Every structure is written in C-alpha cells, then in structure tokens.
Amino acid sequence: MAQRTVLVVLFDGVQSLDVTGPVEVLAGASLRHPGSYRIRTASLTGDPVRTSSGLTLVPDGTLVDAPAPHTLLVPGGRGSRTADPRLIDWLRVHGPRAERLVSVCTGAILLAAAGLLDGLRVTTHWAYCDRLARDHPAVEVDPEPIYVRDGKVATSAGVTAGIDLALALVEEDLGRDTALAVARHLVVFLRRPGNQAQFSAQLAAQTARREPLREVQHWISEHLDDDLSVESLAARARFSPRHFARAFRTETGTTPGRYVDRVRLEHARRLLEDTSDGIEGISRASGYGTPEAMRRAFVRSLGTAPAEYRRRFHPAPTAR
C-alpha cells in the first residue's frame, strides 16, 4: 500500500480542533493500515505555536525544510485572519506541488490569499463565507455544505467538519470499512454528506426583533402541516403580506418561504434520524404533503433521497 505523506501547517492562533480532528482520523486509519499515512506538522520557523484556545503545539519541523507532501492540510483559526505574509508566500509556491490540498474552517482564507482557490467552488466556516467571497471574487463560495471537493482541492466548514472531510478522504483512500472503524472509535458518524447544511434552520436565520415576527417564527416550527403561505403568516402577525415579507426578510436575513423550507427539511431530517415513522407519515408531519414532494426537497437541498438519508443516519437496532 502506497504511503501518503500529510503535512499539517501550524501557525500562531490556529484552531486546535482543526489540527487534532483530522490528525486523529488519519492516525486512526494508519493504525489499521500501518504505513498508509505519514503525518508531519510544521510551522514557518519550527518554533512551537500557541493555539487560539491557549494550547501549545510543537511542530515536527519547519515548512522550509518540508518536502512536497501528498496531502497538504491547512487549518483555520484566529491566526488565519491575520496571517504572516511569509506563510501566504510559502503556500503560493508549495501548495500547487501537493497532490491533494485540504483546508479546514478558515484555512480556506489562507489558500485564497495564496491564489490557490481561484475558479474553484469552496466552503468555509459560515461566519466567514461573505468575507471570503468579498475579498476573493474569483472564488465561488458556497456557504451551505460542510465540505466541498473540487478537483484536487477539498475545503470544509467550521471545526468539526474537518473530521467529516478527513473521514471522507480515508474512505476514498482506504475504503469504507476502514473509515467506519475509525468513526466508531471516535464515536462520530461515518459520514455526513458533504452537502449537508452547516447548521440548523433556526440558527441559519436571525431571530426577529419584533415580537409578532418572533411569534410567527415559533409558530411555524410547531405547525408545519398548516397553511404557511405569506398571506397566512402575515395575517397571524397582523401585517399586510407585502409589509410582512419585507419585514421578515429584513429582520431574519431570509424570506418567509425559504425559512419555511429550511424548518420543514430540518424537521423531516430529525424524524428520519430519530424515529421509525414511515416516509409517508413524515412527509405529512413535515408539511410536504406527499413523499414525492419531500423527496424533491431532499434531493434539491441535500443531494440524497429520504430513504438514503435514513440509511446513513438512523441507528440500526441493537441485538438483544
């Protein structure tokens, strides 16, 4: 089995979980397939770095002395937003030499600053997607998925999404059985699909400032099988439909229709994960009306059908 060298870039202000999460996944895979990954860490000078949480990480060496790796992994963290120009220069020169380029969280900001993401579809932590898109218009930023693959470049969302991406890479390199064994050892899902949303519908939208709009947001989540048209919701808030739609978008950052779609999808996902209810019953309870309408919503938003989603995330019954 060919050995894949993995070089993890360290810098002051790095997010410790961006480093240790993927490293634990790859190290776990190496325990099951000795020699499959050779992991090294390096900083610009080889000196220890202080993480954003105050931990000290001691690198194996310097970036200058590091040979071109198979996989170059660039974590994020507070330090990625005020990076040393020398680190950007190093990435610009050495990044293209790696066979696989991976970023975790705001590590994508470093790759973009080095010109390594131009023309590619990428993601990063949801809180920094707008900044990445604004500062680097040649980069196609998708704020929704937990990770994105585009050619030899793989980018992931915030913090724990680096574990999801690392598991996907292990599955690609060494097969599903190895990735599953590592996931079980770490007590995490084998694989959340890369295009699964980064966060819940309620977190994705801001809480409205005015009480009538906040009440409507709460009411929606408890009445998904009711009439949730703009006209109906506006009447509940005692606004005109036009004023309601405008005020809702201003205060929550999304339209009423899109908010309803997200809450319905999240509710259906939870029922598929946590219950054994039938697809037809779940589609009604979530406000879709029919299994076909729910299937279309799942494929459009998650790239997978409800039955496949349940297969991935509904725990198998344990034998007694």
Coordinates of C-alpha atoms in Angstrom, one line a residue:
M1 CA 0.0 0.0 0.0
A2 CA 1.4 3.4 -1.0
Q3 CA 2.2 5.7 1.8
R4 CA 0.6 9.1 1.7
T5 CA 2.5 11.9 3.4
V6 CA 0.4 14.5 5.1
L7 CA 1.8 17.9 6.1
V8 CA -0.2 19.9 8.5
V9 CA 0.6 23.7 8.6
L10 CA 0.8 25.2 12.1
F11 CA 0.8 28.9 13.0
D12 CA 0.0 31.1 16.0
G13 CA -3.7 31.4 16.6
V14 CA -4.5 28.1 14.9
Q15 CA -7.7 26.4 16.0
S16 CA -6.6 23.3 17.8
L17 CA -9.5 21.1 16.7
D18 CA -8.8 22.0 13.1
V19 CA -5.5 20.2 13.6
T20 CA -6.2 17.4 16.0
G21 CA -9.6 16.3 14.5
P22 CA -8.2 15.4 11.0
V23 CA -5.0 14.1 12.5
E24 CA -6.8 11.7 14.8
V25 CA -8.8 10.4 11.9
L26 CA -5.7 9.8 9.7
A27 CA -3.7 8.4 12.6
G28 CA -6.5 6.0 13.4
A29 CA -6.6 4.9 9.8
S30 CA -2.8 4.3 10.0
L31 CA -3.2 2.0 13.0
R32 CA -5.5 -0.2 10.9
H33 CA -3.3 0.0 7.8
P34 CA 0.3 0.6 9.0
G35 CA 2.2 3.0 6.8
S36 CA -0.9 4.3 5.0
Y37 CA -0.3 7.9 6.2
R38 CA 2.8 9.6 7.4
I39 CA 1.8 12.7 9.3
R40 CA 4.1 15.7 9.9
T41 CA 3.4 19.1 11.4
A42 CA 5.4 22.2 10.5
S43 CA 5.5 25.9 11.2
L44 CA 7.4 28.7 9.4
T45 CA 10.3 28.6 11.8
G46 CA 9.8 25.3 13.5
D47 CA 9.0 27.0 16.8
P48 CA 6.1 26.0 18.9
V49 CA 2.8 27.7 18.2
R50 CA 0.1 28.9 20.5
T51 CA -3.4 27.9 19.5
S52 CA -6.5 30.1 19.8
S53 CA -7.5 28.3 22.9
G54 CA -4.1 28.7 24.6
L55 CA -2.6 25.2 24.0
T56 CA 0.9 25.0 22.7
L57 CA 1.7 22.7 19.8
V58 CA 5.2 21.7 19.0
P59 CA 5.8 21.1 15.2
D60 CA 8.0 18.4 13.8
G61 CA 10.0 20.9 11.8
T62 CA 10.0 23.9 9.5
L63 CA 7.9 24.5 6.4
V64 CA 11.1 25.5 4.6
D65 CA 12.6 22.1 5.1
A66 CA 9.4 20.1 4.5
P67 CA 9.3 18.0 1.3
A68 CA 6.3 18.2 -1.0
P69 CA 3.6 16.1 0.6
H70 CA 0.8 14.0 -0.9
T71 CA -1.8 15.9 1.2
L72 CA -1.2 19.5 2.4
L73 CA -3.7 20.3 5.2
V74 CA -4.2 23.9 6.2
P75 CA -6.2 24.5 9.3
G76 CA -8.0 27.7 10.3
G77 CA -8.4 29.7 13.5
R78 CA -8.0 33.3 14.6
G79 CA -4.4 33.3 13.2
S80 CA -5.7 32.6 9.7
R81 CA -7.4 36.0 9.5
T82 CA -4.2 37.9 10.2
A83 CA -1.7 35.6 8.6
D84 CA 2.1 36.2 8.4
P85 CA 2.8 37.2 4.7
R86 CA 5.6 34.7 4.7
L87 CA 3.1 31.9 5.2
I88 CA 1.0 33.1 2.3
D89 CA 4.1 33.2 0.1
W90 CA 5.1 29.7 1.2
L91 CA 1.6 28.4 0.3
R92 CA 1.6 30.2 -3.0
V93 CA 4.8 28.4 -4.0
H94 CA 4.4 25.0 -2.3
G95 CA 0.6 24.5 -2.4
P96 CA 0.5 23.5 -6.1
R97 CA 3.1 20.8 -5.5
A98 CA 0.8 18.8 -3.2
E99 CA -1.3 16.1 -4.8
R100 CA -4.2 17.0 -2.6
L101 CA -4.9 20.4 -1.0
V102 CA -7.2 20.4 2.1
S103 CA -8.4 23.3 4.3
V104 CA -10.4 23.2 7.5
C105 CA -12.6 26.1 8.5
T106 CA -10.9 29.4 7.8
G107 CA -7.8 27.7 6.4
A108 CA -9.6 28.5 3.1
I109 CA -8.9 32.2 3.7
L110 CA -5.1 31.3 3.6
L111 CA -5.5 29.3 0.4
A112 CA -7.5 32.0 -1.2
A113 CA -4.9 34.7 -0.2
A114 CA -2.3 32.5 -1.9
G115 CA -4.3 32.4 -5.1
L116 CA -4.9 28.6 -4.8
L117 CA -8.8 28.7 -4.9
D118 CA -9.4 30.9 -8.0
G119 CA -12.0 29.4 -10.2
L120 CA -12.9 26.8 -7.7
R121 CA -16.1 26.0 -5.7
V122 CA -15.2 26.1 -2.0
T123 CA -16.7 26.5 1.5
T124 CA -15.5 27.7 4.9
H125 CA -17.0 28.5 8.3
W126 CA -20.4 30.0 7.7
A127 CA -19.4 33.2 9.6
Y128 CA -16.6 33.9 7.1
C129 CA -18.2 33.0 3.8
D130 CA -19.3 36.5 3.0
R131 CA -15.8 37.8 3.7
L132 CA -14.1 35.1 1.6
A133 CA -16.4 35.9 -1.3
R134 CA -16.0 39.6 -1.0
D135 CA -12.2 39.5 -0.7
H136 CA -11.7 36.9 -3.4
P137 CA -14.3 37.4 -6.2
A138 CA -12.6 34.8 -8.4
V139 CA -13.5 32.1 -5.8
E140 CA -17.0 30.5 -5.9
V141 CA -18.0 30.4 -2.2
D142 CA -20.9 28.0 -1.2
P143 CA -21.9 28.7 2.5
E144 CA -24.2 25.7 2.8
P145 CA -22.2 22.4 2.7
I146 CA -20.0 21.0 5.4
Y147 CA -17.3 20.2 2.8
V148 CA -16.7 20.6 -0.9
R149 CA -14.4 18.7 -3.3
D150 CA -13.3 20.5 -6.5
G151 CA -10.6 18.7 -8.3
K152 CA -7.6 18.1 -6.0
V153 CA -8.8 20.8 -3.6
A154 CA -11.1 20.0 -0.6
T155 CA -12.4 22.7 1.7
S156 CA -14.5 22.2 4.8
A157 CA -16.7 24.3 7.1
G158 CA -16.1 25.1 10.7
V159 CA -14.0 23.0 13.2
T160 CA -15.7 19.5 13.4
A161 CA -16.4 19.5 9.7
G162 CA -12.7 18.8 9.3
I163 CA -13.4 15.4 10.9
D164 CA -16.1 14.7 8.3
L165 CA -13.8 15.6 5.5
A166 CA -10.9 13.6 6.9
L167 CA -13.2 10.5 7.1
A168 CA -14.3 11.1 3.5
L169 CA -10.7 11.1 2.5
V170 CA -9.9 7.9 4.4
E171 CA -12.9 6.3 2.7
E172 CA -11.6 7.4 -0.7
D173 CA -8.1 6.2 0.1
L174 CA -8.6 3.0 2.1
G175 CA -12.2 2.1 1.7
R176 CA -15.5 2.3 3.7
D177 CA -14.6 -0.4 6.2
T178 CA -11.5 1.5 7.4
A179 CA -13.4 4.8 7.6
L180 CA -16.2 3.1 9.5
A181 CA -13.8 1.6 12.0
V182 CA -12.2 5.0 12.6
A183 CA -15.6 6.7 13.0
R184 CA -16.7 4.1 15.5
H185 CA -13.5 4.5 17.6
L186 CA -14.0 8.3 17.6
V187 CA -17.8 7.9 18.3
V188 CA -18.8 10.0 15.3
F189 CA -20.9 9.4 12.2
L190 CA -19.1 7.7 9.4
R191 CA -20.1 10.3 7.0
R192 CA -22.4 13.3 7.0
P193 CA -22.9 14.0 3.3
G194 CA -20.7 16.9 2.2
N195 CA -23.7 18.9 1.1
Q196 CA -25.5 18.6 4.5
A197 CA -26.2 22.1 5.8
Q198 CA -23.7 23.6 8.2
F199 CA -26.3 24.5 10.8
S200 CA -29.9 24.3 11.7
A201 CA -32.7 26.4 10.1
Q202 CA -33.3 28.3 13.3
L203 CA -29.6 29.2 13.6
A204 CA -29.3 30.0 9.9
A205 CA -31.9 32.7 10.3
Q206 CA -31.6 35.5 12.8
T207 CA -34.3 35.9 15.5
A208 CA -36.6 38.7 14.5
R209 CA -36.5 41.8 16.7
R210 CA -40.2 42.5 16.8
E211 CA -42.5 40.2 18.9
P212 CA -45.1 39.5 16.1
L213 CA -42.4 38.2 13.8
R214 CA -40.7 36.2 16.6
E215 CA -44.0 34.6 17.4
V216 CA -44.5 33.7 13.8
Q217 CA -41.1 32.0 13.7
H218 CA -42.0 30.0 16.8
W219 CA -45.5 29.1 15.4
I220 CA -44.0 27.9 12.1
S221 CA -41.9 25.2 13.8
E222 CA -45.0 23.8 15.6
H223 CA -47.4 23.9 12.7
L224 CA -45.5 22.7 9.7
D225 CA -48.6 20.9 8.3
D226 CA -50.7 24.1 8.3
D227 CA -51.0 26.8 5.6
L228 CA -47.7 28.6 5.8
S229 CA -48.2 30.9 2.8
V230 CA -47.0 34.5 3.1
E231 CA -50.7 35.6 3.3
S232 CA -51.5 33.3 6.1
L233 CA -48.4 34.1 8.1
A234 CA -48.9 37.9 7.5
A235 CA -52.4 37.6 8.9
R236 CA -51.1 35.9 12.0
A237 CA -48.6 38.8 12.5
R238 CA -51.3 41.3 11.7
F239 CA -49.2 42.7 8.8
S240 CA -50.1 43.2 5.2
P241 CA -48.5 40.4 3.1
R242 CA -46.1 42.9 1.4
H243 CA -45.1 44.5 4.6
F244 CA -44.7 41.1 6.3
A245 CA -42.5 39.7 3.6
R246 CA -40.3 42.8 3.6
A247 CA -40.0 43.0 7.5
F248 CA -39.4 39.2 7.8
R249 CA -36.5 39.3 5.4
T250 CA -35.0 42.5 7.0
E251 CA -35.1 41.0 10.5
T252 CA -34.2 37.4 9.8
G253 CA -32.0 37.6 6.8
T254 CA -34.1 35.3 4.7
T255 CA -37.5 35.2 3.0
P256 CA -40.6 33.6 4.7
G257 CA -40.7 30.9 2.0
R258 CA -37.0 29.9 2.4
Y259 CA -37.3 29.9 6.2
V260 CA -40.3 27.5 6.0
D261 CA -38.4 25.3 3.6
R262 CA -35.5 25.1 5.9
V263 CA -37.6 24.3 9.0
R264 CA -39.5 21.6 7.2
L265 CA -36.4 20.0 5.9
E266 CA -34.8 20.0 9.3
H267 CA -37.9 18.5 10.9
A268 CA -38.1 15.8 8.4
R269 CA -34.4 15.0 8.9
R270 CA -34.9 14.7 12.6
L271 CA -37.8 12.3 12.2
L272 CA -35.8 10.2 9.8
E273 CA -32.9 10.1 12.2
D274 CA -34.8 9.6 15.5
T275 CA -37.9 7.6 14.6
S276 CA -39.1 4.6 12.7
D277 CA -42.1 6.5 11.2
G278 CA -42.9 5.8 7.6
I279 CA -41.8 8.1 4.8
E280 CA -45.4 9.0 4.0
G281 CA -46.2 10.0 7.6
I282 CA -43.1 12.0 7.9
S283 CA -43.8 13.9 4.7
R284 CA -47.3 14.8 6.1
A285 CA -46.0 15.8 9.5
S286 CA -43.3 18.0 7.9
G287 CA -45.8 19.8 5.7
Y288 CA -44.7 18.3 2.4
G289 CA -48.0 16.6 1.8
T290 CA -46.6 13.7 -0.3
P291 CA -43.5 11.6 -0.2
E292 CA -42.6 12.8 -3.8
A293 CA -42.6 16.4 -2.6
M294 CA -40.4 15.6 0.3
R295 CA -38.1 13.6 -2.0
R296 CA -37.7 16.5 -4.3
A297 CA -36.8 18.8 -1.4
F298 CA -34.2 16.4 -0.1
V299 CA -32.5 15.9 -3.4
R300 CA -32.5 19.6 -4.1
S301 CA -31.0 20.6 -0.7
L302 CA -29.0 17.6 0.4
G303 CA -28.3 15.7 -2.9
T304 CA -29.9 12.5 -1.5
A305 CA -33.3 10.9 -1.2
P306 CA -35.1 10.5 2.2
A307 CA -34.6 6.7 2.2
E308 CA -30.9 7.0 1.6
Y309 CA -30.6 9.8 4.3
R310 CA -32.3 7.4 6.8
R311 CA -29.9 4.6 5.8
R312 CA -27.0 6.8 6.7
F313 CA -28.2 8.4 9.9
H314 CA -30.8 6.2 11.5
P315 CA -29.0 4.0 14.0
A316 CA -29.5 0.3 13.4
P317 CA -31.4 -1.5 16.2
T318 CA -29.1 -3.3 18.6
A319 CA -29.5 -7.0 19.1
R320 CA -30.8 -8.1 22.5

